[in-house]
């Protein structure tokens, strides 16, 4: 059925909403990449099989709409089941990745964690048929307090979901469920109640800033494209998420693809663009599949294509798959890749808003930015500005990973402190004390900070991070404990950046290579104080002269770690020691005779027979034979090896 008017869209929203509400229960199985890897699709199939065996009316897709528009009313039951159906849905990422596979049951809002296929029968018998809670699947904190409802779990309690609003709450593969939640209402408002300039003004007034890197004002970018006299313009969505540890955009594309399309469509209406492209790295096959499914569904019912909602406005969207080049996250390299050329940045000006894709004016925003557009149009700029500090309004999604108890996908108001994210939402540091956090990845900057009160209470927003020499980036947030070597962290990111350099400009191509060599020397015991001086000089030169953002931010990990952890660099080059014990070349393992009990376990574990000693007497390590693998240290039951 094609939707030909705003009234028809409203009728369908009412009807689909009534169909969702008519479901006695709704089982949402997380079908994001993480949970799928953990077997969630097997859980989905088993639940469906059990419901069929037990004669439970199972509704995996909403019933087709009745042909008579008069039947599009709340309360109409279009399902042929005698009893109220139970909805079974493949949802997007629920966020609590540490506890997956995850399963949510509505309307109660129950969240079951670490679900296995063998749990399915108990879930059906108790939670679906008897309205009981399966206690052993409920989240418990360290004090063993249980949290049956998702919204009560500390991980979720301090979050505010705007961009991730529908992830984990609707069927990620159904346009009908998206419409039931009010989907595409913002498009209708933009088409019929607003002029292009009013749309741009609303986005500008909201202070929405690009969520993919530097935080450029979205409204200003749209206004620049709107002013261009060219007849052909483009809207491009940057889904080339290449930062280590980042998976925010992937989760949005997988879990709420229609929200991405709606944001792009509104951008097209606002700027007079009729063609859209979504650039997604090929390593995201599930995101590509869900996006293509969404495009096909929206086109089939007339929400994409020609004469959308009878307005006369046309807009089409295509997917372009990237080959995994990190540099293609940069705007001009991305558009070059879509055109079929090698993904390499170019000198600016002209900017993308003037000459972007196919040399035409182009709006280029990332996935999260587009996911914020529809709620701003529907609820207004004033609503959006109730969240976050001045000039940093709204929310930000982060991929919380590393040495933290609760890893996963989170979304918090701009200005939330690092302490709240790590300790309240993340549940604290795992495996040691807090030492540092890497924010934003190489593309947005890397900030490593010491565990001082000032740093833990730092606000996570564009301007606060800029003051300490960092950028919020796309939103990767990696927590590190006191067992992390900050010199090795800098070397790791420099190795990543050097490998991903496109090689077009000399500062990035050669400069990052020289910096990697210097850092390798330091971690392997060949470093001198002169190495530190050269690192500082190279960092400044590359940042000043590199062609694109990748090169200009390549030295950030080195600059920040040398600023906040200079004593570790000194220990590496002067004392020839790695304080964290991570750089093998600088580790000289020894056995404390006062702690050693002579159990011989270390000698039996050593792969090169470097440990000798008699039973029940202290052992010794022959440093000339030791390969510093650390197997003995990890296996010692008395912690006698250091």
Coordinates of C-alpha atoms in Angstrom, one line a residue:
X1 CA 0.0 0.0 0.0
X2 CA 1.3 3.4 -1.0
X3 CA 0.8 6.4 1.4
X4 CA -0.3 9.3 -0.7
X5 CA -1.0 12.0 1.9
X6 CA -0.4 13.2 5.4
X7 CA -3.9 12.0 6.5
X8 CA -3.2 8.5 5.3
X9 CA 0.1 8.5 7.2
X10 CA -1.8 9.6 10.4
X11 CA -4.4 6.9 9.8
X12 CA -1.7 4.3 9.5
X13 CA 0.1 5.5 12.6
X14 CA -3.1 5.2 14.6
X15 CA -3.8 1.7 13.2
X16 CA -0.3 0.3 13.6
X17 CA -0.1 1.7 17.1
X18 CA -3.4 -0.1 18.0
X19 CA -2.0 -3.3 16.6
X20 CA 1.2 -3.0 18.7
X21 CA -1.0 -2.2 21.8
X22 CA -3.2 -5.2 21.1
X23 CA -0.2 -7.5 21.6
X24 CA -0.6 -9.0 25.1
X25 CA 3.2 -9.2 25.5
X26 CA 6.1 -8.1 23.3
X27 CA 9.4 -10.0 23.4
X28 CA 12.3 -8.0 22.0
X29 CA 15.4 -10.1 21.3
X30 CA 18.5 -8.0 20.9
X31 CA 19.6 -8.6 17.3
X32 CA 22.5 -6.1 17.3
X33 CA 25.9 -7.5 16.1
X34 CA 27.2 -8.2 19.6
X35 CA 24.2 -10.2 20.7
X36 CA 23.9 -11.9 17.3
X37 CA 27.5 -13.1 17.8
X38 CA 26.4 -14.5 21.2
X39 CA 23.6 -16.5 19.7
X40 CA 20.5 -14.3 20.0
X41 CA 19.1 -15.4 16.6
X42 CA 19.1 -19.0 17.9
X43 CA 17.1 -17.7 20.9
X44 CA 14.7 -15.9 18.6
X45 CA 14.1 -19.1 16.6
X46 CA 13.6 -21.2 19.7
X47 CA 11.1 -18.8 21.2
X48 CA 9.1 -18.8 18.0
X49 CA 9.2 -22.6 17.8
X50 CA 8.1 -23.0 21.5
X51 CA 5.2 -20.6 21.0
X52 CA 4.0 -22.5 18.0
X53 CA 4.3 -25.8 19.9
X54 CA 2.2 -24.4 22.8
X55 CA -0.4 -22.8 20.6
X56 CA 0.5 -19.3 21.7
X57 CA -0.5 -16.7 19.0
X58 CA 2.8 -15.3 17.9
X59 CA 3.0 -12.2 15.8
X60 CA 6.4 -11.6 14.3
X61 CA 5.2 -8.8 11.9
X62 CA 2.3 -6.5 12.2
X63 CA -0.8 -7.5 10.3
X64 CA -1.5 -5.8 6.9
X65 CA -3.5 -2.7 7.1
X66 CA -7.2 -3.0 6.3
X67 CA -8.2 -1.6 2.9
X68 CA -11.1 0.4 4.3
X69 CA -9.6 3.6 5.7
X70 CA -12.5 3.8 8.2
X71 CA -11.0 0.7 9.9
X72 CA -7.8 2.6 10.7
X73 CA -8.9 3.3 14.2
X74 CA -7.5 2.5 17.6
X75 CA -8.9 -0.7 19.1
X76 CA -9.5 -2.4 15.8
X77 CA -8.0 -5.9 15.9
X78 CA -6.8 -7.0 12.5
X79 CA -5.3 -10.2 13.8
X80 CA -7.0 -13.5 13.1
X81 CA -5.9 -15.0 16.5
X82 CA -8.6 -15.9 19.0
X83 CA -6.4 -14.6 21.9
X84 CA -4.3 -11.5 22.1
X85 CA -1.1 -12.2 20.2
X86 CA 2.4 -12.1 21.6
X87 CA 4.8 -10.0 19.6
X88 CA 8.2 -11.5 18.9
X89 CA 10.7 -9.0 17.5
X90 CA 14.3 -8.6 16.4
X91 CA 15.3 -5.4 18.0
X92 CA 18.4 -3.3 17.7
X93 CA 21.1 -3.0 20.3
X94 CA 19.9 -2.7 23.9
X95 CA 23.3 -1.2 24.9
X96 CA 24.2 -3.4 27.8
X97 CA 26.7 -5.4 25.7
X98 CA 28.6 -6.8 28.7
X99 CA 25.4 -8.8 29.7
X100 CA 24.3 -10.1 26.3
X101 CA 22.5 -11.8 24.8
X102 CA 19.7 -9.6 26.0
X103 CA 15.9 -10.0 26.0
X104 CA 13.3 -7.5 26.9
X105 CA 9.6 -8.2 27.7
X106 CA 7.1 -5.4 27.4
X107 CA 4.8 -3.8 28.6
X108 CA 6.5 -4.8 32.0
X109 CA 9.9 -3.5 30.8
X110 CA 11.7 -6.7 32.1
X111 CA 15.3 -7.2 30.9
X112 CA 16.8 -10.6 31.0
X113 CA 20.6 -10.9 30.7
X114 CA 23.0 -13.6 29.4
X115 CA 20.1 -15.5 28.0
X116 CA 20.8 -19.0 26.6
X117 CA 18.7 -21.1 24.2
X118 CA 17.9 -23.5 27.1
X119 CA 16.3 -20.6 29.0
X120 CA 13.7 -20.1 26.4
X121 CA 11.2 -22.6 27.7
X122 CA 11.3 -21.2 31.2
X123 CA 10.8 -17.7 29.8
X124 CA 7.7 -18.7 27.9
X125 CA 6.3 -20.8 30.7
X126 CA 6.8 -18.2 33.5
X127 CA 7.1 -14.7 32.0
X128 CA 4.6 -15.1 29.1
X129 CA 2.0 -17.6 30.4
X130 CA 2.2 -16.9 34.1
X131 CA 3.4 -13.2 34.4
X132 CA 6.3 -14.3 36.6
X133 CA 9.9 -13.1 36.7
X134 CA 12.7 -15.5 35.9
X135 CA 15.0 -14.5 38.8
X136 CA 18.2 -16.1 37.6
X137 CA 18.1 -14.0 34.4
X138 CA 17.7 -10.7 36.2
X139 CA 20.6 -8.3 36.5
X140 CA 22.2 -8.1 40.0
X141 CA 24.7 -5.5 41.1
X142 CA 27.8 -6.2 43.3
X143 CA 25.6 -6.1 46.4
X144 CA 23.4 -8.8 44.9
X145 CA 20.5 -6.4 44.6
X146 CA 18.2 -7.5 41.7
X147 CA 16.8 -5.1 39.0
X148 CA 14.1 -6.8 37.0
X149 CA 13.1 -3.7 35.0
X150 CA 15.5 -2.3 32.5
X151 CA 15.0 1.4 33.4
X152 CA 15.9 0.7 37.0
X153 CA 19.3 -0.8 36.3
X154 CA 22.0 1.7 37.2
X155 CA 23.6 1.3 33.7
X156 CA 20.4 2.8 32.1
X157 CA 19.1 5.0 34.9
X158 CA 21.4 8.0 34.2
X159 CA 21.1 7.8 30.4
X160 CA 18.9 10.0 28.2
X161 CA 18.1 8.4 24.9
X162 CA 17.4 10.7 21.9
X163 CA 19.5 9.4 19.0
X164 CA 19.1 5.8 20.4
X165 CA 15.4 6.3 21.3
X166 CA 14.2 3.2 19.4
X167 CA 17.2 0.9 19.6
X168 CA 16.0 -2.1 21.6
X169 CA 12.4 -1.0 21.7
X170 CA 11.0 -1.8 18.3
X171 CA 11.3 -4.3 15.5
X172 CA 14.4 -3.1 13.7
X173 CA 13.2 -4.6 10.5
X174 CA 9.7 -3.2 10.4
X175 CA 8.7 0.2 8.9
X176 CA 5.2 -0.4 10.3
X177 CA 6.5 -0.5 13.9
X178 CA 8.5 2.7 13.2
X179 CA 5.4 4.4 11.9
X180 CA 3.4 3.1 15.0
X181 CA 5.9 5.1 17.1
X182 CA 5.3 8.3 15.2
X183 CA 7.9 7.6 12.5
X184 CA 8.0 10.0 9.5
X185 CA 5.7 12.5 11.3
X186 CA 8.7 14.9 11.3
X187 CA 8.9 14.5 7.5
X188 CA 5.2 15.3 7.2
X189 CA 5.7 18.4 9.4
X190 CA 8.7 19.5 7.4
X191 CA 6.9 19.1 4.1
X192 CA 3.6 20.7 5.0
X193 CA 4.1 23.0 7.9
X194 CA 7.6 24.5 7.4
X195 CA 9.6 26.2 4.7
X196 CA 13.1 25.0 4.0
X197 CA 14.4 28.1 5.7
X198 CA 12.3 27.4 8.8
X199 CA 13.7 23.9 9.0
X200 CA 17.2 25.2 8.8
X201 CA 16.4 27.9 11.4
X202 CA 15.0 25.3 13.8
X203 CA 18.1 23.1 13.5
X204 CA 20.3 26.2 13.9
X205 CA 18.4 27.3 17.0
X206 CA 18.7 23.9 18.5
X207 CA 22.5 24.2 18.5
X208 CA 22.8 20.7 17.1
X209 CA 26.5 20.1 16.3
X210 CA 27.9 17.3 14.2
X211 CA 28.4 14.1 16.2
X212 CA 31.0 12.7 14.0
X213 CA 34.1 14.6 15.0
X214 CA 34.8 18.3 15.4
X215 CA 31.2 19.4 16.3
X216 CA 30.5 21.8 13.4
X217 CA 27.1 23.4 13.8
X218 CA 24.7 21.4 11.7
X219 CA 22.3 24.3 11.0
X220 CA 25.1 26.4 9.6
X221 CA 26.2 23.6 7.2
X222 CA 22.6 23.2 6.0
X223 CA 22.2 26.9 5.5
X224 CA 25.3 27.0 3.3
X225 CA 23.9 24.2 1.1
X226 CA 20.5 25.9 0.9
X227 CA 22.1 29.1 -0.4
X228 CA 23.8 27.3 -3.3
X229 CA 22.1 28.0 -6.7
X230 CA 22.9 24.6 -8.1
X231 CA 19.8 22.6 -9.1
X232 CA 21.4 19.2 -8.2
X233 CA 22.4 18.7 -4.5
X234 CA 23.2 15.7 -2.4
X235 CA 22.7 14.5 1.2
X236 CA 25.4 12.1 2.4
X237 CA 25.3 10.1 5.6
X238 CA 28.7 9.1 6.9
X239 CA 28.5 5.6 8.4
X240 CA 32.2 4.9 7.9
X241 CA 32.9 4.4 11.6
X242 CA 36.5 3.3 11.8
X243 CA 37.7 4.5 15.2
X244 CA 39.0 1.6 17.4
X245 CA 36.4 0.7 20.0
X246 CA 33.6 2.7 18.4
X247 CA 30.2 1.1 17.5
X248 CA 27.6 3.8 18.0
X249 CA 26.7 4.5 14.4
X250 CA 26.7 0.8 13.6
X251 CA 24.1 0.2 16.3
X252 CA 21.9 3.0 15.1
X253 CA 22.0 1.8 11.5
X254 CA 21.2 -1.7 12.7
X255 CA 18.6 -0.8 15.3
X256 CA 16.7 2.2 13.9
X257 CA 17.5 2.5 10.2
X258 CA 14.3 4.5 9.5
X259 CA 15.4 7.1 12.0
X260 CA 18.5 7.6 9.9
X261 CA 16.5 7.8 6.6
X262 CA 14.0 10.3 8.2
X263 CA 16.8 12.6 9.2
X264 CA 18.4 12.5 5.7
X265 CA 15.0 13.1 4.1
X266 CA 14.4 16.2 6.3
X267 CA 17.8 17.5 5.4
X268 CA 16.9 17.0 1.7
X269 CA 13.7 19.0 2.2
X270 CA 15.6 21.7 4.0
X271 CA 18.3 22.2 1.4
X272 CA 16.6 21.3 -1.8
X273 CA 18.5 18.0 -2.3
X274 CA 16.8 15.1 -4.0
X275 CA 19.5 12.5 -3.8
X276 CA 20.9 10.7 -0.8
X277 CA 23.8 8.4 -0.2
X278 CA 24.7 6.4 2.9
X279 CA 28.4 5.4 3.0
X280 CA 28.8 2.3 5.2
X281 CA 32.0 0.2 5.6
X282 CA 31.6 -3.3 4.2
X283 CA 32.6 -4.7 7.6
X284 CA 29.1 -3.8 8.8
X285 CA 27.1 -6.4 6.8
X286 CA 24.1 -6.3 9.2
X287 CA 23.9 -2.6 9.1
X288 CA 24.0 -2.7 5.3
X289 CA 21.2 -5.3 5.2
X290 CA 19.0 -3.4 7.6
X291 CA 19.5 -0.1 5.8
X292 CA 18.7 -1.7 2.4
X293 CA 15.6 -3.3 3.9
X294 CA 14.5 0.0 5.3
X295 CA 15.1 1.8 2.0
X296 CA 13.1 -0.8 0.1
X297 CA 10.2 -0.6 2.6
X298 CA 10.1 3.2 2.6
X299 CA 10.2 3.3 -1.2
X300 CA 7.4 0.7 -1.5
X301 CA 5.0 2.7 0.6
X302 CA 5.9 6.0 -0.8
X303 CA 8.0 7.6 2.0
X304 CA 11.0 7.6 -0.4
X305 CA 11.0 8.1 -4.1
X306 CA 8.7 10.3 -6.1
X307 CA 6.0 12.6 -4.8
X308 CA 6.5 11.8 -1.1
X309 CA 3.1 12.0 0.8
X310 CA 1.6 13.8 -2.3
X311 CA 3.8 16.8 -1.7
X312 CA 5.6 16.8 -5.1
X313 CA 9.0 16.4 -3.3
X314 CA 11.2 13.6 -4.6
X315 CA 14.1 11.9 -2.6
X316 CA 16.0 8.7 -3.3
X317 CA 18.6 7.0 -1.2
X318 CA 21.4 4.6 -2.2
X319 CA 24.0 2.7 -0.1
X320 CA 27.7 2.9 -1.0
X321 CA 29.9 0.4 0.7
X322 CA 33.4 1.4 1.7
X323 CA 36.4 -0.9 1.8
X324 CA 37.4 -0.1 5.4
X325 CA 39.8 2.8 4.9
X326 CA 39.9 4.9 8.0
X327 CA 40.7 8.0 6.0
X328 CA 37.4 7.7 4.2
X329 CA 35.7 9.1 7.3
X330 CA 37.1 12.5 6.1
X331 CA 34.5 14.2 4.0
X332 CA 36.3 14.8 0.7
X333 CA 37.9 11.3 0.8
X334 CA 34.4 9.8 1.5
X335 CA 32.8 11.5 -1.5
X336 CA 35.7 10.6 -3.7
X337 CA 35.2 6.9 -2.7
X338 CA 31.5 7.1 -3.5
X339 CA 32.4 8.5 -7.0
X340 CA 34.5 5.3 -7.6
X341 CA 37.9 7.0 -7.1
X342 CA 40.6 6.3 -4.5
X343 CA 39.5 7.6 -1.1
X344 CA 42.0 10.5 -0.6
X345 CA 41.3 13.9 0.9
X346 CA 41.7 17.1 -1.2
X347 CA 42.9 20.6 -0.5
X348 CA 40.1 22.9 0.7
X349 CA 38.5 25.3 -0.2
X350 CA 36.2 24.6 -2.0
X351 CA 34.3 22.9 0.9
X352 CA 31.9 20.0 0.6
X353 CA 28.9 22.4 1.0
X354 CA 30.0 24.1 -2.2
X355 CA 31.6 21.2 -4.2
X356 CA 31.1 17.9 -2.7
X357 CA 29.8 14.7 -4.2
X358 CA 30.1 14.8 -8.0
X359 CA 31.2 18.4 -7.6
X360 CA 27.8 19.4 -6.4
X361 CA 26.7 21.1 -3.1
X362 CA 26.5 18.4 -0.4
X363 CA 25.2 18.0 3.1
X364 CA 27.5 15.6 4.9
X365 CA 26.7 14.5 8.4
X366 CA 27.2 11.3 10.4
X367 CA 24.6 8.8 11.4
X368 CA 24.1 10.1 15.0
X369 CA 23.6 13.6 13.7
X370 CA 20.8 12.6 11.4
X371 CA 19.2 10.5 14.2
X372 CA 18.8 13.8 16.2
X373 CA 17.0 15.6 13.4
X374 CA 13.5 14.2 13.6
X375 CA 12.9 14.7 17.3
X376 CA 14.1 18.3 17.0
X377 CA 11.6 19.0 14.2
X378 CA 8.8 17.4 16.1
X379 CA 9.5 18.8 19.6
X380 CA 11.3 22.0 18.8
X381 CA 14.7 23.6 19.4
X382 CA 13.6 24.8 22.9
X383 CA 13.0 21.2 24.0
X384 CA 16.4 20.1 22.7
X385 CA 18.2 23.0 24.5
X386 CA 16.9 21.7 27.9
X387 CA 19.7 19.1 27.7
X388 CA 23.3 20.0 28.0
X389 CA 25.2 23.3 28.6
X390 CA 25.1 26.3 26.4
X391 CA 26.4 25.7 22.8
X392 CA 26.7 22.0 23.6
X393 CA 23.0 21.0 23.7
X394 CA 21.5 17.6 23.3
X395 CA 22.9 14.2 24.1
X396 CA 26.0 12.1 23.0
X397 CA 26.3 8.4 22.4
X398 CA 29.4 6.7 23.6
X399 CA 30.8 3.2 23.1
X400 CA 32.0 2.5 26.6
X401 CA 34.8 -0.1 26.5
X402 CA 38.1 -1.2 28.1
X403 CA 38.7 -1.8 31.7
X404 CA 35.2 -1.0 32.9
X405 CA 32.7 -3.4 34.5
X406 CA 29.7 -2.5 32.3
X407 CA 30.8 -2.1 28.7
X408 CA 28.3 -1.2 26.1
X409 CA 26.5 1.5 24.2
X410 CA 25.3 4.5 26.2
X411 CA 23.8 7.9 25.6
X412 CA 24.0 10.8 28.1
X413 CA 23.3 14.5 28.1
X414 CA 26.1 16.7 27.0
X415 CA 28.0 17.9 30.0
X416 CA 27.8 14.6 31.9
X417 CA 31.0 14.1 33.9
X418 CA 33.5 11.4 33.3
X419 CA 33.0 10.2 36.9
X420 CA 29.3 9.6 36.2
X421 CA 30.0 7.7 33.0
X422 CA 32.7 5.5 34.4
X423 CA 31.4 4.8 38.0
X424 CA 27.7 5.3 37.9
X425 CA 26.9 3.9 34.4
X426 CA 30.0 1.8 33.8
X427 CA 30.0 0.3 37.3
X428 CA 33.6 1.3 38.0
X429 CA 37.0 0.3 36.8
X430 CA 37.8 -3.4 36.3
X431 CA 41.1 -5.1 37.2
X432 CA 42.7 -2.2 39.0
X433 CA 42.4 1.6 39.8
X434 CA 41.4 4.2 37.2
X435 CA 44.3 5.6 35.3
X436 CA 43.2 7.1 32.0
X437 CA 40.5 7.3 29.4
X438 CA 41.0 7.5 25.7
X439 CA 38.2 9.7 24.1
X440 CA 37.1 9.9 20.5
X441 CA 39.7 7.7 18.8
X442 CA 42.4 8.9 16.5
X443 CA 39.9 10.8 14.3
X444 CA 38.6 12.9 17.0
X445 CA 41.6 13.1 19.3
X446 CA 42.9 11.0 22.2
X447 CA 42.9 12.3 25.7
X448 CA 44.6 10.4 28.5
X449 CA 44.2 11.8 31.9
X450 CA 45.4 11.0 35.3
X451 CA 43.1 10.0 38.1
X452 CA 42.7 13.4 39.8
X453 CA 39.4 14.9 41.1
X454 CA 39.6 17.6 38.4
X455 CA 39.9 15.1 35.6
X456 CA 37.2 12.7 36.8
X457 CA 34.8 15.6 37.2
X458 CA 35.5 17.0 33.7
X459 CA 32.4 17.5 31.6
X460 CA 32.0 15.5 28.4
X461 CA 31.1 18.2 25.8
X462 CA 32.8 19.8 22.8
X463 CA 34.0 23.0 24.6
X464 CA 35.1 21.4 27.8
X465 CA 37.3 18.8 26.0
X466 CA 38.7 21.4 23.7
X467 CA 40.1 23.3 26.7
X468 CA 42.2 20.3 27.7
X469 CA 43.4 19.6 24.2
X470 CA 41.0 16.9 23.1
X471 CA 37.9 16.4 21.0
X472 CA 34.8 14.4 21.6
X473 CA 35.3 12.7 18.3
X474 CA 32.7 10.1 17.2
X475 CA 32.3 8.8 20.7
X476 CA 34.6 5.9 21.4
X477 CA 35.5 5.9 25.1
X478 CA 38.1 3.4 26.3
X479 CA 38.8 3.2 30.0
X480 CA 42.2 2.1 31.2
X481 CA 43.3 0.9 34.6
X482 CA 46.7 1.3 36.4
X483 CA 48.1 -1.7 34.6
X484 CA 48.1 0.1 31.3
X485 CA 51.3 1.5 29.8
X486 CA 50.6 4.9 28.4
X487 CA 53.7 4.8 26.1
X488 CA 52.4 1.6 24.6
X489 CA 48.9 3.1 24.2
X490 CA 50.5 6.0 22.3
X491 CA 52.5 3.5 20.1
X492 CA 49.3 1.5 19.4
X493 CA 47.4 4.5 18.1
X494 CA 50.4 5.7 16.2
X495 CA 50.7 2.3 14.5
X496 CA 47.0 2.4 13.7
X497 CA 47.2 5.9 12.2
X498 CA 50.3 5.2 10.2
X499 CA 48.8 2.1 8.7
X500 CA 45.6 4.0 7.8
X501 CA 47.4 7.0 6.3
X502 CA 46.5 7.4 2.6
X503 CA 50.0 8.6 1.9
X504 CA 49.0 11.7 -0.1
X505 CA 50.8 14.3 2.0
X506 CA 54.4 14.0 3.3
X507 CA 53.8 15.1 6.9
X508 CA 51.3 12.3 7.5
X509 CA 53.0 9.6 5.3
X510 CA 56.5 10.1 6.6
X511 CA 56.0 11.9 9.9
X512 CA 53.8 9.2 11.4
X513 CA 56.3 6.6 10.3
X514 CA 59.1 8.4 12.1
X515 CA 57.0 8.8 15.2
X516 CA 56.1 5.1 15.2
X517 CA 59.8 4.2 15.0
X518 CA 60.7 6.5 17.9
X519 CA 57.9 5.1 20.1
X520 CA 58.9 1.5 19.1
X521 CA 62.5 2.3 20.2
X522 CA 61.2 3.6 23.5
X523 CA 59.1 0.6 24.3
X524 CA 61.9 -1.8 23.3
X525 CA 64.5 -0.2 25.5
X526 CA 66.4 1.8 22.9
X527 CA 64.9 5.2 23.8
X528 CA 66.8 8.3 24.9
X529 CA 65.8 11.8 26.1
X530 CA 66.5 12.9 22.5
X531 CA 63.7 10.6 21.4
X532 CA 61.3 12.6 23.5
X533 CA 62.5 15.9 22.1
X534 CA 62.0 14.6 18.5
X535 CA 58.5 13.3 19.3
X536 CA 57.5 16.8 20.5
X537 CA 58.9 18.5 17.4
X538 CA 57.4 16.0 15.0
X539 CA 54.0 16.2 16.7
X540 CA 53.9 20.0 16.2
X541 CA 55.1 19.8 12.6
X542 CA 52.6 17.1 11.6
X543 CA 49.6 18.9 13.3
X544 CA 50.5 22.2 11.5
X545 CA 51.1 20.8 8.0
X546 CA 49.1 17.7 7.4
X547 CA 46.4 17.8 4.7
X548 CA 43.4 16.4 6.5
X549 CA 42.0 15.7 10.0
X550 CA 43.6 12.2 10.2
X551 CA 47.1 13.7 9.9
X552 CA 46.3 16.8 12.0
X553 CA 45.1 14.7 15.0
X554 CA 47.6 11.8 14.5
X555 CA 49.9 13.1 17.2
X556 CA 47.2 13.7 19.8
X557 CA 47.8 10.4 21.6
X558 CA 51.5 11.2 21.9
X559 CA 51.0 14.8 22.9
X560 CA 48.4 14.0 25.6
X561 CA 50.3 11.0 27.1
X562 CA 53.6 13.0 27.2
X563 CA 51.7 15.8 28.9
X564 CA 49.9 13.8 31.6
X565 CA 52.3 10.8 31.9
X566 CA 55.7 12.2 31.2
X567 CA 57.2 10.3 34.2
X568 CA 56.3 7.0 32.4
X569 CA 58.3 8.1 29.3
X570 CA 61.2 9.1 31.6
X571 CA 61.1 5.7 33.2
X572 CA 61.3 4.0 29.8
X573 CA 64.2 6.0 28.4
X574 CA 66.3 6.7 31.6
X575 CA 65.6 3.8 34.0
X576 CA 64.8 1.3 31.1
X577 CA 61.8 0.1 33.0
X578 CA 58.1 0.0 32.1
X579 CA 56.2 0.9 35.4
X580 CA 53.1 -0.9 34.2
X581 CA 55.0 -4.1 33.2
X582 CA 53.6 -4.2 29.7
X583 CA 56.6 -3.5 27.6
X584 CA 58.3 -7.0 27.5
X585 CA 61.7 -5.7 26.5
X586 CA 61.8 -3.5 29.7
X587 CA 60.6 -6.2 32.1
X588 CA 63.1 -8.1 34.2
X589 CA 61.1 -10.8 36.0
X590 CA 62.3 -11.7 39.5
X591 CA 61.2 -14.0 42.2
X592 CA 60.8 -12.7 45.8
X593 CA 62.4 -15.4 48.0
X594 CA 60.3 -14.3 51.0
X595 CA 57.0 -15.0 49.1
X596 CA 58.2 -18.1 47.1
X597 CA 57.1 -21.4 48.6
X598 CA 58.9 -23.6 46.2
X599 CA 55.8 -25.1 44.7
X600 CA 57.6 -25.5 41.3
X601 CA 54.6 -24.4 39.3
X602 CA 56.5 -21.5 37.7
X603 CA 59.2 -23.9 36.6
X604 CA 56.7 -26.2 35.1
X605 CA 54.9 -23.4 33.3
X606 CA 58.1 -21.7 31.8
X607 CA 58.3 -22.5 28.1
X608 CA 62.1 -22.1 28.0
X609 CA 63.1 -23.7 31.3
X610 CA 64.5 -20.4 32.6
X611 CA 63.4 -21.1 36.2
X612 CA 65.2 -23.5 38.5
X613 CA 65.0 -24.5 42.2
X614 CA 64.4 -27.3 44.6
X615 CA 61.0 -28.3 45.9
X616 CA 59.8 -26.2 48.9
X617 CA 62.8 -23.8 48.4
X618 CA 62.8 -20.3 46.7
X619 CA 63.3 -20.5 42.9
X620 CA 65.4 -18.2 40.6
X621 CA 65.0 -16.9 37.1
X622 CA 67.9 -17.0 34.6
X623 CA 67.5 -13.7 32.9
X624 CA 69.7 -14.8 30.0
X625 CA 67.1 -17.4 29.1
X626 CA 63.9 -15.6 30.1
X627 CA 61.8 -14.5 27.1
X628 CA 59.6 -12.3 29.4
X629 CA 56.4 -13.9 28.4
X630 CA 54.9 -13.5 31.8
X631 CA 53.4 -17.0 32.0
X632 CA 55.2 -17.6 35.3
X633 CA 53.9 -14.4 36.8
X634 CA 50.3 -15.1 35.8
X635 CA 50.5 -18.6 37.2
X636 CA 52.2 -18.0 40.5
X637 CA 49.6 -18.7 43.3
X638 CA 51.7 -16.7 45.9
X639 CA 52.3 -13.6 43.7
X640 CA 56.0 -14.0 44.3
X641 CA 57.1 -13.0 40.8
X642 CA 57.4 -9.3 40.0

